[in-house]
């Protein structure tokens, strides 16, 4: 019996070590991917927590389909809870945060099992579309029931327009490539591709640098760092993840002020501020994309990568 117990314990320790090694491999791969597409939410919360959930699902024998189902269910529960005023918004935003975490988990498990696929990417986008499309109407209806006023309803729909506009900007190069550069008449396709080549030459042409005092490069690097920080903060605050977190804090602030000061309405004020911020972002991003060659440069890079 003692020998049998020794072998059983050794086998259990070996399995534990194998699982730990698998988790470390998974962790290293996902953190390397973060360097390519990470943001503040991913770095400080999304990735560390989702890795633990992925490890739990793998230990339970669950796969990426179970994670996708968990993502969809938690997202719909979070959207539905938005109807029930500040408490519902607080709980709903909490469920939506879990929904975002499962968005990491299904991809992590799929990559770990070598089953990342186009069908999985399509399912992931349908998941996002359905949950996000359910969130905004439920939130608008819940705010209307809570305040009895129309302007929070209007503000939420402005937020919805910004959310769809943000998705449009993200998918703009891919849409242009699949439509204008693939399905339009041959003459127009060749003309657009020729103009893309001109844009690329203009963008990579060297510009004279004035560094008479010797400190211009240092100041330029500082300004570039500040702009990069502001840009990353802006992306984080205007993403759907950022919106969910700000919504959670707005609902918590509403409940606190109502409890201690008998004065509600903080969540409506937060929604109004976010709506104004969204309008400014729509105007600024539209003007920036129209004036800059960002889309053209990205299209050129994609065409070159596909040509290889």
PDB file of C-alpha atoms in Angstrom:
ATOM      1  CA  UNK A   1       0.000   0.000   0.000  1.00  0.00           C
ATOM      2  CA  UNK A   2       2.838   2.405   0.842  1.00  0.00           C
ATOM      3  CA  UNK A   3       4.507   1.816  -2.536  1.00  0.00           C
ATOM      4  CA  UNK A   4       1.206   2.283  -4.362  1.00  0.00           C
ATOM      5  CA  UNK A   5       0.581   5.561  -2.503  1.00  0.00           C
ATOM      6  CA  UNK A   6       4.099   6.758  -3.370  1.00  0.00           C
ATOM      7  CA  UNK A   7       3.519   6.091  -7.083  1.00  0.00           C
ATOM      8  CA  UNK A   8       0.098   7.805  -6.927  1.00  0.00           C
ATOM      9  CA  UNK A   9       1.582  10.882  -5.253  1.00  0.00           C
ATOM     10  CA  UNK A  10       4.414  10.996  -7.772  1.00  0.00           C
ATOM     11  CA  UNK A  11       1.956  10.782 -10.678  1.00  0.00           C
ATOM     12  CA  UNK A  12      -0.120  13.582  -9.155  1.00  0.00           C
ATOM     13  CA  UNK A  13       2.975  15.768  -8.724  1.00  0.00           C
ATOM     14  CA  UNK A  14       3.977  15.093 -12.354  1.00  0.00           C
ATOM     15  CA  UNK A  15       0.522  16.086 -13.593  1.00  0.00           C
ATOM     16  CA  UNK A  16       0.644  19.254 -11.485  1.00  0.00           C
ATOM     17  CA  UNK A  17       4.050  20.150 -12.905  1.00  0.00           C
ATOM     18  CA  UNK A  18       2.815  19.533 -16.460  1.00  0.00           C
ATOM     19  CA  UNK A  19      -0.188  21.778 -15.875  1.00  0.00           C
ATOM     20  CA  UNK A  20       2.034  24.471 -14.404  1.00  0.00           C
ATOM     21  CA  UNK A  21       4.358  24.263 -17.405  1.00  0.00           C
ATOM     22  CA  UNK A  22       1.375  24.515 -19.762  1.00  0.00           C
ATOM     23  CA  UNK A  23       0.103  27.557 -17.902  1.00  0.00           C
ATOM     24  CA  UNK A  24       3.524  29.232 -18.015  1.00  0.00           C
ATOM     25  CA  UNK A  25       3.697  28.584 -21.769  1.00  0.00           C
ATOM     26  CA  UNK A  26       0.205  30.028 -22.210  1.00  0.00           C
ATOM     27  CA  UNK A  27       1.090  33.020 -20.062  1.00  0.00           C
ATOM     28  CA  UNK A  28       4.320  33.759 -21.959  1.00  0.00           C
ATOM     29  CA  UNK A  29       2.581  33.543 -25.345  1.00  0.00           C
ATOM     30  CA  UNK A  30      -0.288  35.855 -24.363  1.00  0.00           C
ATOM     31  CA  UNK A  31       2.026  38.459 -22.844  1.00  0.00           C
ATOM     32  CA  UNK A  32       4.084  38.429 -26.047  1.00  0.00           C
ATOM     33  CA  UNK A  33       0.883  39.097 -28.011  1.00  0.00           C
ATOM     34  CA  UNK A  34       0.091  41.983 -25.636  1.00  0.00           C
ATOM     35  CA  UNK A  35       3.153  43.817 -26.964  1.00  0.00           C
ATOM     36  CA  UNK A  36       1.457  43.912 -30.390  1.00  0.00           C
ATOM     37  CA  UNK A  37      -2.050  45.045 -29.437  1.00  0.00           C
ATOM     38  CA  UNK A  38      -2.223  45.761 -25.721  1.00  0.00           C
ATOM     39  CA  UNK A  39      -3.924  48.676 -23.987  1.00  0.00           C
ATOM     40  CA  UNK A  40      -4.284  49.801 -20.363  1.00  0.00           C
ATOM     41  CA  UNK A  41      -7.278  47.573 -19.661  1.00  0.00           C
ATOM     42  CA  UNK A  42      -5.417  44.561 -21.068  1.00  0.00           C
ATOM     43  CA  UNK A  43      -2.190  45.240 -19.197  1.00  0.00           C
ATOM     44  CA  UNK A  44      -3.475  45.986 -15.715  1.00  0.00           C
ATOM     45  CA  UNK A  45      -6.635  43.886 -15.536  1.00  0.00           C
ATOM     46  CA  UNK A  46      -7.801  42.015 -18.616  1.00  0.00           C
ATOM     47  CA  UNK A  47      -4.813  39.803 -19.294  1.00  0.00           C
ATOM     48  CA  UNK A  48      -3.755  38.906 -15.703  1.00  0.00           C
ATOM     49  CA  UNK A  49      -7.306  37.947 -14.656  1.00  0.00           C
ATOM     50  CA  UNK A  50      -8.285  36.228 -17.912  1.00  0.00           C
ATOM     51  CA  UNK A  51      -5.188  34.017 -17.766  1.00  0.00           C
ATOM     52  CA  UNK A  52      -6.339  32.684 -14.392  1.00  0.00           C
ATOM     53  CA  UNK A  53      -9.806  31.996 -15.802  1.00  0.00           C
ATOM     54  CA  UNK A  54      -8.275  30.248 -18.830  1.00  0.00           C
ATOM     55  CA  UNK A  55      -6.178  28.090 -16.521  1.00  0.00           C
ATOM     56  CA  UNK A  56      -9.304  27.171 -14.531  1.00  0.00           C
ATOM     57  CA  UNK A  57     -11.243  26.257 -17.684  1.00  0.00           C
ATOM     58  CA  UNK A  58      -8.363  24.131 -18.978  1.00  0.00           C
ATOM     59  CA  UNK A  59      -8.096  22.308 -15.641  1.00  0.00           C
ATOM     60  CA  UNK A  60     -11.856  21.629 -15.775  1.00  0.00           C
ATOM     61  CA  UNK A  61     -11.548  20.220 -19.295  1.00  0.00           C
ATOM     62  CA  UNK A  62     -13.530  23.073 -20.876  1.00  0.00           C
ATOM     63  CA  UNK A  63     -12.695  24.435 -24.320  1.00  0.00           C
ATOM     64  CA  UNK A  64     -12.974  27.709 -26.218  1.00  0.00           C
ATOM     65  CA  UNK A  65     -16.629  27.046 -27.115  1.00  0.00           C
ATOM     66  CA  UNK A  66     -17.552  26.943 -23.430  1.00  0.00           C
ATOM     67  CA  UNK A  67     -15.689  30.229 -22.944  1.00  0.00           C
ATOM     68  CA  UNK A  68     -17.550  31.811 -25.893  1.00  0.00           C
ATOM     69  CA  UNK A  69     -20.877  30.644 -24.436  1.00  0.00           C
ATOM     70  CA  UNK A  70     -19.892  32.107 -21.056  1.00  0.00           C
ATOM     71  CA  UNK A  71     -18.985  35.358 -22.800  1.00  0.00           C
ATOM     72  CA  UNK A  72     -22.360  35.534 -24.548  1.00  0.00           C
ATOM     73  CA  UNK A  73     -24.411  34.670 -21.450  1.00  0.00           C
ATOM     74  CA  UNK A  74     -22.654  37.118 -19.128  1.00  0.00           C
ATOM     75  CA  UNK A  75     -22.946  39.834 -21.789  1.00  0.00           C
ATOM     76  CA  UNK A  76     -26.702  39.385 -22.223  1.00  0.00           C
ATOM     77  CA  UNK A  77     -27.249  39.274 -18.444  1.00  0.00           C
ATOM     78  CA  UNK A  78     -25.242  42.487 -18.086  1.00  0.00           C
ATOM     79  CA  UNK A  79     -27.257  44.187 -20.835  1.00  0.00           C
ATOM     80  CA  UNK A  80     -30.612  43.108 -19.373  1.00  0.00           C
ATOM     81  CA  UNK A  81     -29.715  44.342 -15.870  1.00  0.00           C
ATOM     82  CA  UNK A  82     -29.252  47.888 -17.236  1.00  0.00           C
ATOM     83  CA  UNK A  83     -33.023  48.308 -17.206  1.00  0.00           C
ATOM     84  CA  UNK A  84     -33.210  48.345 -13.393  1.00  0.00           C
ATOM     85  CA  UNK A  85     -31.780  51.779 -12.574  1.00  0.00           C
ATOM     86  CA  UNK A  86     -28.445  52.552 -10.873  1.00  0.00           C
ATOM     87  CA  UNK A  87     -28.239  49.234  -9.030  1.00  0.00           C
ATOM     88  CA  UNK A  88     -28.983  47.389 -12.261  1.00  0.00           C
ATOM     89  CA  UNK A  89     -26.395  49.455 -14.143  1.00  0.00           C
ATOM     90  CA  UNK A  90     -23.783  48.711 -11.460  1.00  0.00           C
ATOM     91  CA  UNK A  91     -24.451  44.959 -11.571  1.00  0.00           C
ATOM     92  CA  UNK A  92     -24.864  44.997 -15.344  1.00  0.00           C
ATOM     93  CA  UNK A  93     -21.535  46.762 -15.849  1.00  0.00           C
ATOM     94  CA  UNK A  94     -19.934  44.164 -13.548  1.00  0.00           C
ATOM     95  CA  UNK A  95     -21.304  41.360 -15.729  1.00  0.00           C
ATOM     96  CA  UNK A  96     -20.064  43.194 -18.830  1.00  0.00           C
ATOM     97  CA  UNK A  97     -16.562  43.342 -17.342  1.00  0.00           C
ATOM     98  CA  UNK A  98     -16.742  39.552 -16.917  1.00  0.00           C
ATOM     99  CA  UNK A  99     -18.011  39.390 -20.505  1.00  0.00           C
ATOM    100  CA  UNK A 100     -14.884  41.272 -21.626  1.00  0.00           C
ATOM    101  CA  UNK A 101     -12.683  38.872 -19.658  1.00  0.00           C
ATOM    102  CA  UNK A 102     -14.226  35.865 -21.417  1.00  0.00           C
ATOM    103  CA  UNK A 103     -13.459  37.637 -24.697  1.00  0.00           C
ATOM    104  CA  UNK A 104      -9.798  37.100 -23.802  1.00  0.00           C
ATOM    105  CA  UNK A 105     -10.361  33.579 -22.485  1.00  0.00           C
ATOM    106  CA  UNK A 106     -11.907  32.016 -25.591  1.00  0.00           C
ATOM    107  CA  UNK A 107      -9.015  33.225 -27.754  1.00  0.00           C
ATOM    108  CA  UNK A 108      -6.398  32.132 -25.236  1.00  0.00           C
ATOM    109  CA  UNK A 109      -7.829  28.613 -25.013  1.00  0.00           C
ATOM    110  CA  UNK A 110      -8.223  28.360 -28.802  1.00  0.00           C
ATOM    111  CA  UNK A 111      -4.603  29.367 -29.351  1.00  0.00           C
ATOM    112  CA  UNK A 112      -3.462  27.012 -26.585  1.00  0.00           C
ATOM    113  CA  UNK A 113      -5.278  24.091 -28.232  1.00  0.00           C
ATOM    114  CA  UNK A 114      -4.193  25.090 -31.746  1.00  0.00           C
ATOM    115  CA  UNK A 115      -7.788  25.651 -32.839  1.00  0.00           C
ATOM    116  CA  UNK A 116      -7.842  29.384 -33.643  1.00  0.00           C
ATOM    117  CA  UNK A 117      -9.959  29.718 -36.800  1.00  0.00           C
ATOM    118  CA  UNK A 118     -11.875  32.099 -39.032  1.00  0.00           C
ATOM    119  CA  UNK A 119     -15.150  30.631 -37.753  1.00  0.00           C
ATOM    120  CA  UNK A 120     -14.059  31.500 -34.229  1.00  0.00           C
ATOM    121  CA  UNK A 121     -13.322  35.083 -35.279  1.00  0.00           C
ATOM    122  CA  UNK A 122     -16.768  35.336 -36.921  1.00  0.00           C
ATOM    123  CA  UNK A 123     -18.448  33.946 -33.793  1.00  0.00           C
ATOM    124  CA  UNK A 124     -16.523  36.427 -31.667  1.00  0.00           C
ATOM    125  CA  UNK A 125     -17.758  39.362 -33.765  1.00  0.00           C
ATOM    126  CA  UNK A 126     -21.353  38.158 -33.647  1.00  0.00           C
ATOM    127  CA  UNK A 127     -20.992  37.862 -29.894  1.00  0.00           C
ATOM    128  CA  UNK A 128     -19.810  41.466 -29.633  1.00  0.00           C
ATOM    129  CA  UNK A 129     -22.465  42.764 -32.001  1.00  0.00           C
ATOM    130  CA  UNK A 130     -25.386  41.123 -30.191  1.00  0.00           C
ATOM    131  CA  UNK A 131     -24.244  42.109 -26.697  1.00  0.00           C
ATOM    132  CA  UNK A 132     -23.381  45.688 -27.616  1.00  0.00           C
ATOM    133  CA  UNK A 133     -26.640  46.073 -29.570  1.00  0.00           C
ATOM    134  CA  UNK A 134     -28.575  44.882 -26.516  1.00  0.00           C
ATOM    135  CA  UNK A 135     -26.658  47.032 -24.006  1.00  0.00           C
ATOM    136  CA  UNK A 136     -27.513  50.487 -25.313  1.00  0.00           C
ATOM    137  CA  UNK A 137     -31.321  50.069 -25.656  1.00  0.00           C
ATOM    138  CA  UNK A 138     -31.529  48.515 -22.179  1.00  0.00           C
ATOM    139  CA  UNK A 139     -29.400  51.312 -20.717  1.00  0.00           C
ATOM    140  CA  UNK A 140     -31.495  54.001 -22.435  1.00  0.00           C
ATOM    141  CA  UNK A 141     -34.752  52.444 -21.196  1.00  0.00           C
ATOM    142  CA  UNK A 142     -33.374  52.023 -17.671  1.00  0.00           C
ATOM    143  CA  UNK A 143     -32.252  55.664 -17.467  1.00  0.00           C
ATOM    144  CA  UNK A 144     -35.623  56.826 -18.769  1.00  0.00           C
ATOM    145  CA  UNK A 145     -37.448  54.795 -16.125  1.00  0.00           C
ATOM    146  CA  UNK A 146     -35.095  56.072 -13.409  1.00  0.00           C
ATOM    147  CA  UNK A 147     -35.179  59.780 -14.284  1.00  0.00           C
ATOM    148  CA  UNK A 148     -38.385  60.184 -16.271  1.00  0.00           C
ATOM    149  CA  UNK A 149     -36.474  62.475 -18.646  1.00  0.00           C
ATOM    150  CA  UNK A 150     -35.780  62.123 -22.338  1.00  0.00           C
ATOM    151  CA  UNK A 151     -32.272  63.613 -22.532  1.00  0.00           C
ATOM    152  CA  UNK A 152     -30.497  60.599 -20.938  1.00  0.00           C
ATOM    153  CA  UNK A 153     -32.190  58.454 -23.604  1.00  0.00           C
ATOM    154  CA  UNK A 154     -30.827  60.750 -26.338  1.00  0.00           C
ATOM    155  CA  UNK A 155     -27.368  60.773 -24.726  1.00  0.00           C
ATOM    156  CA  UNK A 156     -27.230  56.951 -24.720  1.00  0.00           C
ATOM    157  CA  UNK A 157     -28.070  56.817 -28.414  1.00  0.00           C
ATOM    158  CA  UNK A 158     -25.275  59.302 -29.092  1.00  0.00           C
ATOM    159  CA  UNK A 159     -22.987  56.855 -27.274  1.00  0.00           C
ATOM    160  CA  UNK A 160     -24.310  54.057 -29.479  1.00  0.00           C
ATOM    161  CA  UNK A 161     -23.564  56.099 -32.611  1.00  0.00           C
ATOM    162  CA  UNK A 162     -20.023  56.693 -31.324  1.00  0.00           C
ATOM    163  CA  UNK A 163     -19.598  52.968 -30.646  1.00  0.00           C
ATOM    164  CA  UNK A 164     -20.605  52.048 -34.204  1.00  0.00           C
ATOM    165  CA  UNK A 165     -18.463  54.885 -35.595  1.00  0.00           C
ATOM    166  CA  UNK A 166     -15.471  53.555 -33.656  1.00  0.00           C
ATOM    167  CA  UNK A 167     -16.038  50.090 -35.161  1.00  0.00           C
ATOM    168  CA  UNK A 168     -16.305  51.681 -38.623  1.00  0.00           C
ATOM    169  CA  UNK A 169     -12.921  53.388 -38.216  1.00  0.00           C
ATOM    170  CA  UNK A 170     -11.313  50.164 -37.025  1.00  0.00           C
ATOM    171  CA  UNK A 171     -12.636  48.236 -40.034  1.00  0.00           C
ATOM    172  CA  UNK A 172     -12.208  50.996 -42.620  1.00  0.00           C
ATOM    173  CA  UNK A 173      -8.989  49.717 -44.278  1.00  0.00           C
ATOM    174  CA  UNK A 174     -10.365  46.161 -44.489  1.00  0.00           C
ATOM    175  CA  UNK A 175     -13.675  47.390 -45.962  1.00  0.00           C
ATOM    176  CA  UNK A 176     -11.939  49.526 -48.583  1.00  0.00           C
ATOM    177  CA  UNK A 177      -9.632  46.665 -49.497  1.00  0.00           C
ATOM    178  CA  UNK A 178     -12.503  44.194 -49.915  1.00  0.00           C
ATOM    179  CA  UNK A 179     -14.737  46.616 -51.859  1.00  0.00           C
ATOM    180  CA  UNK A 180     -12.943  49.413 -53.737  1.00  0.00           C
ATOM    181  CA  UNK A 181      -9.654  47.570 -54.297  1.00  0.00           C
ATOM    182  CA  UNK A 182     -11.204  44.208 -55.199  1.00  0.00           C
ATOM    183  CA  UNK A 183     -14.672  44.633 -56.712  1.00  0.00           C
ATOM    184  CA  UNK A 184     -14.641  48.012 -58.426  1.00  0.00           C
ATOM    185  CA  UNK A 185     -13.956  48.318 -62.213  1.00  0.00           C
ATOM    186  CA  UNK A 186     -10.391  47.526 -63.213  1.00  0.00           C
ATOM    187  CA  UNK A 187      -9.584  51.103 -64.290  1.00  0.00           C
ATOM    188  CA  UNK A 188     -10.662  52.521 -60.922  1.00  0.00           C
ATOM    189  CA  UNK A 189      -8.804  49.829 -58.979  1.00  0.00           C
ATOM    190  CA  UNK A 190      -5.562  50.528 -60.843  1.00  0.00           C
ATOM    191  CA  UNK A 191      -6.014  54.277 -60.344  1.00  0.00           C
ATOM    192  CA  UNK A 192      -6.534  53.878 -56.583  1.00  0.00           C
ATOM    193  CA  UNK A 193      -3.520  51.592 -56.254  1.00  0.00           C
ATOM    194  CA  UNK A 194      -1.349  54.041 -58.209  1.00  0.00           C
ATOM    195  CA  UNK A 195      -2.432  56.882 -55.929  1.00  0.00           C
ATOM    196  CA  UNK A 196      -1.668  54.720 -52.916  1.00  0.00           C
ATOM    197  CA  UNK A 197       1.918  54.349 -54.169  1.00  0.00           C
ATOM    198  CA  UNK A 198       2.239  58.142 -54.442  1.00  0.00           C
ATOM    199  CA  UNK A 199       0.951  58.593 -50.888  1.00  0.00           C
ATOM    200  CA  UNK A 200       3.484  56.076 -49.569  1.00  0.00           C
ATOM    201  CA  UNK A 201       6.388  57.832 -51.316  1.00  0.00           C
ATOM    202  CA  UNK A 202       5.323  61.176 -49.862  1.00  0.00           C
ATOM    203  CA  UNK A 203       4.946  59.735 -46.360  1.00  0.00           C
ATOM    204  CA  UNK A 204       8.402  58.092 -46.291  1.00  0.00           C
ATOM    205  CA  UNK A 205      10.318  60.937 -47.925  1.00  0.00           C
ATOM    206  CA  UNK A 206      12.969  62.340 -45.542  1.00  0.00           C
ATOM    207  CA  UNK A 207      12.255  65.714 -43.958  1.00  0.00           C
ATOM    208  CA  UNK A 208      14.939  68.250 -42.995  1.00  0.00           C
ATOM    209  CA  UNK A 209      15.688  68.338 -39.291  1.00  0.00           C
ATOM    210  CA  UNK A 210      16.670  71.589 -37.628  1.00  0.00           C
ATOM    211  CA  UNK A 211      18.803  70.787 -34.588  1.00  0.00           C
ATOM    212  CA  UNK A 212      21.037  73.829 -34.233  1.00  0.00           C
ATOM    213  CA  UNK A 213      20.904  73.910 -30.433  1.00  0.00           C
ATOM    214  CA  UNK A 214      21.437  70.184 -30.057  1.00  0.00           C
ATOM    215  CA  UNK A 215      18.362  69.707 -27.840  1.00  0.00           C
ATOM    216  CA  UNK A 216      15.690  69.575 -30.554  1.00  0.00           C
ATOM    217  CA  UNK A 217      15.733  65.787 -30.691  1.00  0.00           C
ATOM    218  CA  UNK A 218      15.251  65.505 -26.951  1.00  0.00           C
ATOM    219  CA  UNK A 219      12.293  67.907 -26.943  1.00  0.00           C
ATOM    220  CA  UNK A 220      10.797  66.128 -29.913  1.00  0.00           C
ATOM    221  CA  UNK A 221      11.095  62.774 -28.121  1.00  0.00           C
ATOM    222  CA  UNK A 222       9.396  64.240 -25.035  1.00  0.00           C
ATOM    223  CA  UNK A 223       6.536  65.665 -27.082  1.00  0.00           C
ATOM    224  CA  UNK A 224       6.179  62.366 -28.915  1.00  0.00           C
ATOM    225  CA  UNK A 225       5.997  60.511 -25.590  1.00  0.00           C
ATOM    226  CA  UNK A 226       3.312  62.863 -24.276  1.00  0.00           C
ATOM    227  CA  UNK A 227       1.270  62.520 -27.462  1.00  0.00           C
ATOM    228  CA  UNK A 228       1.613  58.735 -27.293  1.00  0.00           C
ATOM    229  CA  UNK A 229       0.426  58.698 -23.658  1.00  0.00           C
ATOM    230  CA  UNK A 230      -2.574  60.929 -24.459  1.00  0.00           C
ATOM    231  CA  UNK A 231      -3.431  58.808 -27.492  1.00  0.00           C
ATOM    232  CA  UNK A 232      -3.325  55.551 -25.505  1.00  0.00           C
ATOM    233  CA  UNK A 233      -5.444  57.053 -22.725  1.00  0.00           C
ATOM    234  CA  UNK A 234      -7.923  58.304 -25.293  1.00  0.00           C
ATOM    235  CA  UNK A 235      -8.179  54.919 -26.970  1.00  0.00           C
ATOM    236  CA  UNK A 236      -8.688  53.231 -23.599  1.00  0.00           C
ATOM    237  CA  UNK A 237     -11.359  55.702 -22.463  1.00  0.00           C
ATOM    238  CA  UNK A 238     -13.326  55.548 -25.717  1.00  0.00           C
ATOM    239  CA  UNK A 239     -13.283  51.762 -26.158  1.00  0.00           C
ATOM    240  CA  UNK A 240     -16.251  49.602 -25.173  1.00  0.00           C
ATOM    241  CA  UNK A 241     -14.192  48.282 -22.248  1.00  0.00           C
ATOM    242  CA  UNK A 242     -13.502  51.841 -21.099  1.00  0.00           C
ATOM    243  CA  UNK A 243     -17.169  52.762 -21.502  1.00  0.00           C
ATOM    244  CA  UNK A 244     -18.195  49.804 -19.330  1.00  0.00           C
ATOM    245  CA  UNK A 245     -15.762  50.749 -16.551  1.00  0.00           C
ATOM    246  CA  UNK A 246     -16.808  54.422 -16.609  1.00  0.00           C
ATOM    247  CA  UNK A 247     -20.438  53.292 -16.516  1.00  0.00           C
ATOM    248  CA  UNK A 248     -19.682  51.182 -13.437  1.00  0.00           C
ATOM    249  CA  UNK A 249     -18.066  54.124 -11.655  1.00  0.00           C
ATOM    250  CA  UNK A 250     -20.964  56.394 -12.644  1.00  0.00           C
ATOM    251  CA  UNK A 251     -23.516  53.991 -11.178  1.00  0.00           C
ATOM    252  CA  UNK A 252     -21.428  53.570  -8.005  1.00  0.00           C
ATOM    253  CA  UNK A 253     -21.163  57.370  -7.648  1.00  0.00           C
ATOM    254  CA  UNK A 254     -24.924  57.702  -8.103  1.00  0.00           C
ATOM    255  CA  UNK A 255     -25.633  55.165  -5.348  1.00  0.00           C
ATOM    256  CA  UNK A 256     -23.098  56.787  -2.974  1.00  0.00           C
ATOM    257  CA  UNK A 257     -24.453  60.320  -3.447  1.00  0.00           C
ATOM    258  CA  UNK A 258     -28.014  59.120  -3.081  1.00  0.00           C
ATOM    259  CA  UNK A 259     -27.208  57.227   0.123  1.00  0.00           C
ATOM    260  CA  UNK A 260     -25.161  59.934   1.863  1.00  0.00           C
ATOM    261  CA  UNK A 261     -26.641  63.111   0.394  1.00  0.00           C
ATOM    262  CA  UNK A 262     -30.117  61.938  -0.707  1.00  0.00           C
ATOM    263  CA  UNK A 263     -29.371  63.278  -4.142  1.00  0.00           C
ATOM    264  CA  UNK A 264     -29.301  61.020  -7.207  1.00  0.00           C
ATOM    265  CA  UNK A 265     -28.769  61.752 -10.863  1.00  0.00           C
ATOM    266  CA  UNK A 266     -25.001  61.241 -10.960  1.00  0.00           C
ATOM    267  CA  UNK A 267     -25.301  58.429 -13.497  1.00  0.00           C
ATOM    268  CA  UNK A 268     -27.304  60.682 -15.835  1.00  0.00           C
ATOM    269  CA  UNK A 269     -24.614  63.370 -15.518  1.00  0.00           C
ATOM    270  CA  UNK A 270     -21.879  60.832 -16.338  1.00  0.00           C
ATOM    271  CA  UNK A 271     -23.837  59.671 -19.389  1.00  0.00           C
ATOM    272  CA  UNK A 272     -24.235  63.274 -20.559  1.00  0.00           C
ATOM    273  CA  UNK A 273     -20.497  63.959 -20.166  1.00  0.00           C
ATOM    274  CA  UNK A 274     -19.670  60.776 -22.087  1.00  0.00           C
ATOM    275  CA  UNK A 275     -22.117  61.788 -24.843  1.00  0.00           C
ATOM    276  CA  UNK A 276     -20.479  65.217 -25.227  1.00  0.00           C
ATOM    277  CA  UNK A 277     -17.055  63.536 -25.231  1.00  0.00           C
ATOM    278  CA  UNK A 278     -18.296  61.146 -27.931  1.00  0.00           C
ATOM    279  CA  UNK A 279     -19.537  63.981 -30.155  1.00  0.00           C
ATOM    280  CA  UNK A 280     -16.151  65.708 -29.866  1.00  0.00           C
ATOM    281  CA  UNK A 281     -14.399  62.433 -30.722  1.00  0.00           C
ATOM    282  CA  UNK A 282     -16.619  61.864 -33.765  1.00  0.00           C
ATOM    283  CA  UNK A 283     -15.802  65.351 -35.082  1.00  0.00           C
ATOM    284  CA  UNK A 284     -12.088  65.103 -34.295  1.00  0.00           C
ATOM    285  CA  UNK A 285     -11.585  61.573 -35.667  1.00  0.00           C
ATOM    286  CA  UNK A 286     -13.564  62.402 -38.821  1.00  0.00           C
ATOM    287  CA  UNK A 287     -11.455  65.500 -39.470  1.00  0.00           C
ATOM    288  CA  UNK A 288      -8.218  63.669 -38.679  1.00  0.00           C
ATOM    289  CA  UNK A 289      -8.971  60.699 -40.939  1.00  0.00           C
ATOM    290  CA  UNK A 290     -10.060  62.939 -43.826  1.00  0.00           C
ATOM    291  CA  UNK A 291      -6.962  65.166 -43.613  1.00  0.00           C
ATOM    292  CA  UNK A 292      -4.356  62.481 -42.901  1.00  0.00           C
ATOM    293  CA  UNK A 293      -3.008  59.594 -45.008  1.00  0.00           C
ATOM    294  CA  UNK A 294      -3.407  57.052 -42.192  1.00  0.00           C
ATOM    295  CA  UNK A 295      -5.844  54.797 -44.039  1.00  0.00           C
ATOM    296  CA  UNK A 296      -3.879  55.013 -47.294  1.00  0.00           C
ATOM    297  CA  UNK A 297      -0.604  54.090 -45.579  1.00  0.00           C
ATOM    298  CA  UNK A 298      -2.214  51.125 -43.795  1.00  0.00           C
ATOM    299  CA  UNK A 299      -3.797  49.931 -47.042  1.00  0.00           C
ATOM    300  CA  UNK A 300      -0.421  50.098 -48.798  1.00  0.00           C
ATOM    301  CA  UNK A 301       1.190  48.066 -46.016  1.00  0.00           C
ATOM    302  CA  UNK A 302      -1.555  45.444 -46.224  1.00  0.00           C
ATOM    303  CA  UNK A 303      -1.298  45.172 -49.995  1.00  0.00           C
ATOM    304  CA  UNK A 304       2.458  44.644 -49.706  1.00  0.00           C
ATOM    305  CA  UNK A 305       2.033  41.946 -47.064  1.00  0.00           C
ATOM    306  CA  UNK A 306      -0.525  40.110 -49.220  1.00  0.00           C
ATOM    307  CA  UNK A 307       1.763  40.340 -52.252  1.00  0.00           C
ATOM    308  CA  UNK A 308       4.561  38.482 -50.458  1.00  0.00           C
TER     309      UNK A 308
END
